[in-house]
C-alpha atoms as a PDB file:
ATOM      1  CA  MET A   1      54.281  17.319 -48.085  1.00  0.00           C
ATOM      2  CA  LYS A   2      54.215  15.459 -51.024  1.00  0.00           C
ATOM      3  CA  TYR A   3      57.446  13.705 -50.129  1.00  0.00           C
ATOM      4  CA  PHE A   4      56.701  13.924 -46.396  1.00  0.00           C
ATOM      5  CA  ALA A   5      53.767  11.816 -46.346  1.00  0.00           C
ATOM      6  CA  ALA A   6      55.210   9.251 -48.728  1.00  0.00           C
ATOM      7  CA  ILE A   7      58.082   9.085 -46.139  1.00  0.00           C
ATOM      8  CA  LEU A   8      55.344   8.447 -43.604  1.00  0.00           C
ATOM      9  CA  ALA A   9      53.518   6.120 -45.302  1.00  0.00           C
ATOM     10  CA  ILE A  10      56.521   3.353 -46.047  1.00  0.00           C
ATOM     11  CA  SER A  11      57.665   3.729 -42.756  1.00  0.00           C
ATOM     12  CA  LEU A  12      54.438   3.103 -41.557  1.00  0.00           C
ATOM     13  CA  ILE A  13      54.375  -0.319 -43.560  1.00  0.00           C
ATOM     14  CA  GLY A  14      57.811  -1.404 -42.682  1.00  0.00           C
ATOM     15  CA  ALA A  15      56.797  -0.560 -38.923  1.00  0.00           C
ATOM     16  CA  ALA A  16      54.123  -3.971 -39.829  1.00  0.00           C
ATOM     17  CA  PRO A  17      54.954  -6.426 -37.512  1.00  0.00           C
ATOM     18  CA  SER A  18      56.078 -10.158 -39.069  1.00  0.00           C
ATOM     19  CA  ILE A  19      54.534 -12.984 -38.481  1.00  0.00           C
ATOM     20  CA  ASP A  20      56.785 -16.248 -38.435  1.00  0.00           C
ATOM     21  CA  VAL A  21      55.243 -19.638 -39.071  1.00  0.00           C
ATOM     22  CA  GLY A  22      57.588 -22.249 -37.430  1.00  0.00           C
ATOM     23  CA  LYS A  23      58.237 -25.503 -38.715  1.00  0.00           C
ATOM     24  CA  ASN A  24      54.619 -28.712 -39.767  1.00  0.00           C
ATOM     25  CA  VAL A  25      54.508 -30.679 -36.854  1.00  0.00           C
ATOM     26  CA  GLN A  26      52.571 -34.010 -36.649  1.00  0.00           C
ATOM     27  CA  VAL A  27      50.604 -33.467 -33.272  1.00  0.00           C
ATOM     28  CA  SER A  28      48.968 -37.176 -33.539  1.00  0.00           C
ATOM     29  CA  ALA A  29      52.807 -38.796 -34.304  1.00  0.00           C
ATOM     30  CA  GLY A  30      51.835 -41.379 -32.075  1.00  0.00           C
ATOM     31  CA  LEU A  31      49.167 -42.938 -33.905  1.00  0.00           C
ATOM     32  CA  PRO A  32      50.773 -42.909 -37.039  1.00  0.00           C
ATOM     33  CA  ASN A  33      48.018 -45.553 -38.678  1.00  0.00           C
ATOM     34  CA  VAL A  34      45.217 -43.956 -37.722  1.00  0.00           C
ATOM     35  CA  ALA A  35      43.422 -41.606 -39.661  1.00  0.00           C
ATOM     36  CA  HIS A  36      42.419 -37.932 -37.744  1.00  0.00           C
ATOM     37  CA  ASP A  37      38.978 -36.287 -39.262  1.00  0.00           C
ATOM     38  CA  GLU A  38      36.922 -32.894 -37.658  1.00  0.00           C
ATOM     39  CA  VAL A  39      40.225 -31.562 -36.013  1.00  0.00           C
ATOM     40  CA  MET A  40      39.540 -28.201 -34.005  1.00  0.00           C
ATOM     41  CA  MET A  41      41.737 -26.504 -32.475  1.00  0.00           C
ATOM     42  CA  GLY A  42      42.126 -23.744 -29.864  1.00  0.00           C
ATOM     43  CA  ALA A  43      44.220 -21.400 -27.830  1.00  0.00           C
ATOM     44  CA  ASP A  44      44.679 -19.640 -24.485  1.00  0.00           C
ATOM     45  CA  PRO A  45      43.834 -15.866 -24.705  1.00  0.00           C
ATOM     46  CA  LYS A  46      47.003 -15.201 -21.986  1.00  0.00           C
ATOM     47  CA  SER A  47      49.870 -17.941 -23.292  1.00  0.00           C
ATOM     48  CA  ALA A  48      50.321 -18.120 -26.991  1.00  0.00           C
ATOM     49  CA  SER A  49      52.311 -21.410 -26.808  1.00  0.00           C
ATOM     50  CA  HIS A  50      49.090 -23.137 -24.516  1.00  0.00           C
ATOM     51  CA  LEU A  51      47.263 -24.676 -27.559  1.00  0.00           C
ATOM     52  CA  VAL A  52      44.324 -27.838 -27.269  1.00  0.00           C
ATOM     53  CA  GLY A  53      43.494 -29.949 -30.542  1.00  0.00           C
ATOM     54  CA  CYS A  54      40.843 -32.159 -30.632  1.00  0.00           C
ATOM     55  CA  SER A  55      40.075 -34.891 -33.483  1.00  0.00           C
ATOM     56  CA  ILE A  56      38.149 -37.369 -34.308  1.00  0.00           C
ATOM     57  CA  LEU A  57      40.247 -41.048 -34.566  1.00  0.00           C
ATOM     58  CA  ALA A  58      39.727 -43.999 -37.197  1.00  0.00           C
ATOM     59  CA  TYR A  59      41.081 -46.371 -36.256  1.00  0.00           C
ATOM     60  CA  SER A  60      41.872 -48.748 -38.586  1.00  0.00           C
ATOM     61  CA  ASP A  61      41.305 -52.417 -36.968  1.00  0.00           C
ATOM     62  CA  SER A  62      37.745 -51.228 -35.642  1.00  0.00           C
ATOM     63  CA  ARG A  63      34.453 -49.922 -37.035  1.00  0.00           C
ATOM     64  CA  ALA A  64      34.974 -47.640 -33.628  1.00  0.00           C
ATOM     65  CA  LEU A  65      35.340 -44.134 -33.515  1.00  0.00           C
ATOM     66  CA  LYS A  66      36.604 -42.320 -30.441  1.00  0.00           C
ATOM     67  CA  THR A  67      37.942 -39.055 -30.084  1.00  0.00           C
ATOM     68  CA  ALA A  68      40.928 -37.074 -28.679  1.00  0.00           C
ATOM     69  CA  ALA A  69      41.852 -34.132 -26.927  1.00  0.00           C
ATOM     70  CA  TYR A  70      46.197 -33.327 -27.635  1.00  0.00           C
ATOM     71  CA  ILE A  71      47.512 -30.962 -25.881  1.00  0.00           C
ATOM     72  CA  THR A  72      50.003 -28.706 -26.531  1.00  0.00           C
ATOM     73  CA  PHE A  73      52.332 -25.626 -23.498  1.00  0.00           C
ATOM     74  CA  ASP A  74      55.669 -25.176 -25.904  1.00  0.00           C
ATOM     75  CA  GLY A  75      53.818 -23.180 -28.813  1.00  0.00           C
ATOM     76  CA  GLY A  76      53.305 -26.847 -30.802  1.00  0.00           C
ATOM     77  CA  ILE A  77      56.312 -28.136 -30.556  1.00  0.00           C
ATOM     78  CA  SER A  78      55.981 -31.290 -28.885  1.00  0.00           C
ATOM     79  CA  TRP A  79      52.140 -32.813 -28.095  1.00  0.00           C
ATOM     80  CA  ALA A  80      50.222 -35.617 -25.838  1.00  0.00           C
ATOM     81  CA  LYS A  81      47.591 -36.777 -26.305  1.00  0.00           C
ATOM     82  CA  THR A  82      44.893 -36.743 -23.007  1.00  0.00           C
ATOM     83  CA  LEU A  83      41.855 -37.878 -23.787  1.00  0.00           C
ATOM     84  CA  GLU A  84      39.855 -40.238 -25.343  1.00  0.00           C
ATOM     85  CA  ALA A  85      36.859 -40.480 -24.882  1.00  0.00           C
ATOM     86  CA  GLY A  86      33.368 -40.562 -27.237  1.00  0.00           C
ATOM     87  CA  PHE A  87      32.702 -41.151 -30.806  1.00  0.00           C
ATOM     88  CA  GLY A  88      31.809 -38.549 -32.191  1.00  0.00           C
ATOM     89  CA  ASP A  89      31.813 -34.179 -32.928  1.00  0.00           C
ATOM     90  CA  PRO A  90      34.509 -32.764 -30.991  1.00  0.00           C
ATOM     91  CA  ASP A  91      34.995 -29.999 -29.736  1.00  0.00           C
ATOM     92  CA  CYS A  92      37.586 -28.145 -27.204  1.00  0.00           C
ATOM     93  CA  THR A  93      39.550 -25.068 -26.535  1.00  0.00           C
ATOM     94  CA  ILE A  94      40.273 -23.431 -23.435  1.00  0.00           C
ATOM     95  CA  GLY A  95      38.832 -21.086 -21.200  1.00  0.00           C
ATOM     96  CA  ASN A  96      40.020 -17.309 -20.219  1.00  0.00           C
ATOM     97  CA  ASN A  97      41.918 -18.985 -17.164  1.00  0.00           C
ATOM     98  CA  GLY A  98      43.850 -21.382 -18.802  1.00  0.00           C
ATOM     99  CA  ASP A  99      41.605 -24.335 -18.569  1.00  0.00           C
ATOM    100  CA  GLY A 100      41.271 -27.551 -21.100  1.00  0.00           C
ATOM    101  CA  ILE A 101      37.504 -27.567 -22.383  1.00  0.00           C
ATOM    102  CA  PHE A 102      36.151 -31.030 -24.502  1.00  0.00           C
ATOM    103  CA  THR A 103      32.897 -32.015 -25.960  1.00  0.00           C
ATOM    104  CA  THR A 104      31.783 -35.205 -27.392  1.00  0.00           C
ATOM    105  CA  ILE A 105      28.492 -37.081 -28.277  1.00  0.00           C
ATOM    106  CA  GLY A 106      28.860 -40.497 -26.433  1.00  0.00           C
ATOM    107  CA  GLN A 107      25.738 -42.721 -26.032  1.00  0.00           C
ATOM    108  CA  SER A 108      24.663 -45.499 -23.390  1.00  0.00           C
ATOM    109  CA  ASP A 109      26.397 -49.190 -23.151  1.00  0.00           C
ATOM    110  CA  ASP A 110      23.388 -50.556 -24.344  1.00  0.00           C
ATOM    111  CA  GLY A 111      23.416 -48.160 -27.561  1.00  0.00           C
ATOM    112  CA  LYS A 112      19.641 -46.641 -27.019  1.00  0.00           C
ATOM    113  CA  LYS A 113      21.102 -42.802 -25.798  1.00  0.00           C
ATOM    114  CA  LEU A 114      23.349 -40.148 -27.008  1.00  0.00           C
ATOM    115  CA  TYR A 115      25.310 -38.204 -24.773  1.00  0.00           C
ATOM    116  CA  LEU A 116      27.555 -34.657 -24.466  1.00  0.00           C
ATOM    117  CA  MET A 117      30.314 -35.662 -23.092  1.00  0.00           C
ATOM    118  CA  ALA A 118      31.561 -32.664 -21.633  1.00  0.00           C
ATOM    119  CA  TYR A 119      34.925 -32.475 -19.555  1.00  0.00           C
ATOM    120  CA  THR A 120      36.885 -29.180 -18.049  1.00  0.00           C
ATOM    121  CA  SER A 121      40.845 -29.746 -17.041  1.00  0.00           C
ATOM    122  CA  ALA A 122      41.639 -27.150 -14.382  1.00  0.00           C
ATOM    123  CA  ASP A 123      45.243 -27.990 -15.346  1.00  0.00           C
ATOM    124  CA  GLY A 124      45.323 -26.903 -18.383  1.00  0.00           C
ATOM    125  CA  GLY A 125      44.435 -30.019 -21.108  1.00  0.00           C
ATOM    126  CA  ARG A 126      46.849 -32.455 -18.845  1.00  0.00           C
ATOM    127  CA  THR A 127      43.890 -34.578 -16.977  1.00  0.00           C
ATOM    128  CA  TRP A 128      40.278 -34.067 -17.145  1.00  0.00           C
ATOM    129  CA  LYS A 129      36.864 -34.298 -15.334  1.00  0.00           C
ATOM    130  CA  SER A 130      33.745 -35.471 -17.069  1.00  0.00           C
ATOM    131  CA  SER A 131      30.013 -34.578 -16.805  1.00  0.00           C
ATOM    132  CA  HIS A 132      27.932 -36.097 -19.251  1.00  0.00           C
ATOM    133  CA  PHE A 133      24.487 -34.806 -19.877  1.00  0.00           C
ATOM    134  CA  VAL A 134      21.023 -36.851 -22.049  1.00  0.00           C
ATOM    135  CA  LEU A 135      20.750 -35.733 -25.445  1.00  0.00           C
ATOM    136  CA  SER A 136      18.023 -38.350 -26.562  1.00  0.00           C
ATOM    137  CA  ASP A 137      17.766 -42.058 -28.266  1.00  0.00           C
ATOM    138  CA  ARG A 138      18.544 -39.920 -31.846  1.00  0.00           C
ATOM    139  CA  ILE A 139      21.369 -38.706 -33.424  1.00  0.00           C
ATOM    140  CA  ASN A 140      22.162 -35.135 -32.819  1.00  0.00           C
ATOM    141  CA  ASP A 141      24.872 -32.968 -34.388  1.00  0.00           C
ATOM    142  CA  ARG A 142      27.846 -31.287 -33.726  1.00  0.00           C
ATOM    143  CA  ASP A 143      28.024 -29.608 -30.495  1.00  0.00           C
ATOM    144  CA  TYR A 144      30.727 -26.175 -30.440  1.00  0.00           C
ATOM    145  CA  VAL A 145      31.955 -24.751 -27.346  1.00  0.00           C
ATOM    146  CA  THR A 146      31.911 -20.810 -26.828  1.00  0.00           C
ATOM    147  CA  VAL A 147      34.404 -19.307 -24.165  1.00  0.00           C
ATOM    148  CA  HIS A 148      33.489 -15.235 -23.324  1.00  0.00           C
ATOM    149  CA  ARG A 149      36.185 -13.359 -23.760  1.00  0.00           C
ATOM    150  CA  SER A 150      34.645  -9.500 -22.955  1.00  0.00           C
ATOM    151  CA  ARG A 151      37.126  -8.500 -19.540  1.00  0.00           C
ATOM    152  CA  ASN A 152      33.878  -8.955 -17.415  1.00  0.00           C
ATOM    153  CA  SER A 153      32.849 -11.620 -18.178  1.00  0.00           C
ATOM    154  CA  ARG A 154      32.605 -14.643 -15.724  1.00  0.00           C
ATOM    155  CA  TYR A 155      32.985 -18.328 -18.016  1.00  0.00           C
END
């Protein structure tokens, strides 16, 4: 019986799926001289090849910050920047139906109001539709996006 248990344990260990990590890819290759900070990522629950990433862009030629969203449909082999908006605290994910979701902090033209800028993408992140929600006249910090992933969720 001891030998059977040992053979069973060895066969189960050998049956574990392996994780294959591909080569490193610079998502921001199109902006090689722009620093990227506060990087966030999201994955499509139905397609491992569909990912969204977002970050703050710190352009060296100005003091202005922007935020951007990047997408890939080939598992991260190639990436495209598909949105640039707002200035801080980006977050992004992919909904249960493959829709892209992106949020960032923005401000009014006069600089007196801050907004939570929320974007959705019905085509997985290729194009974006925006909404603006007034936050306050003071600085707020860090928005996060969460998707309810239970089977019966309508979100």
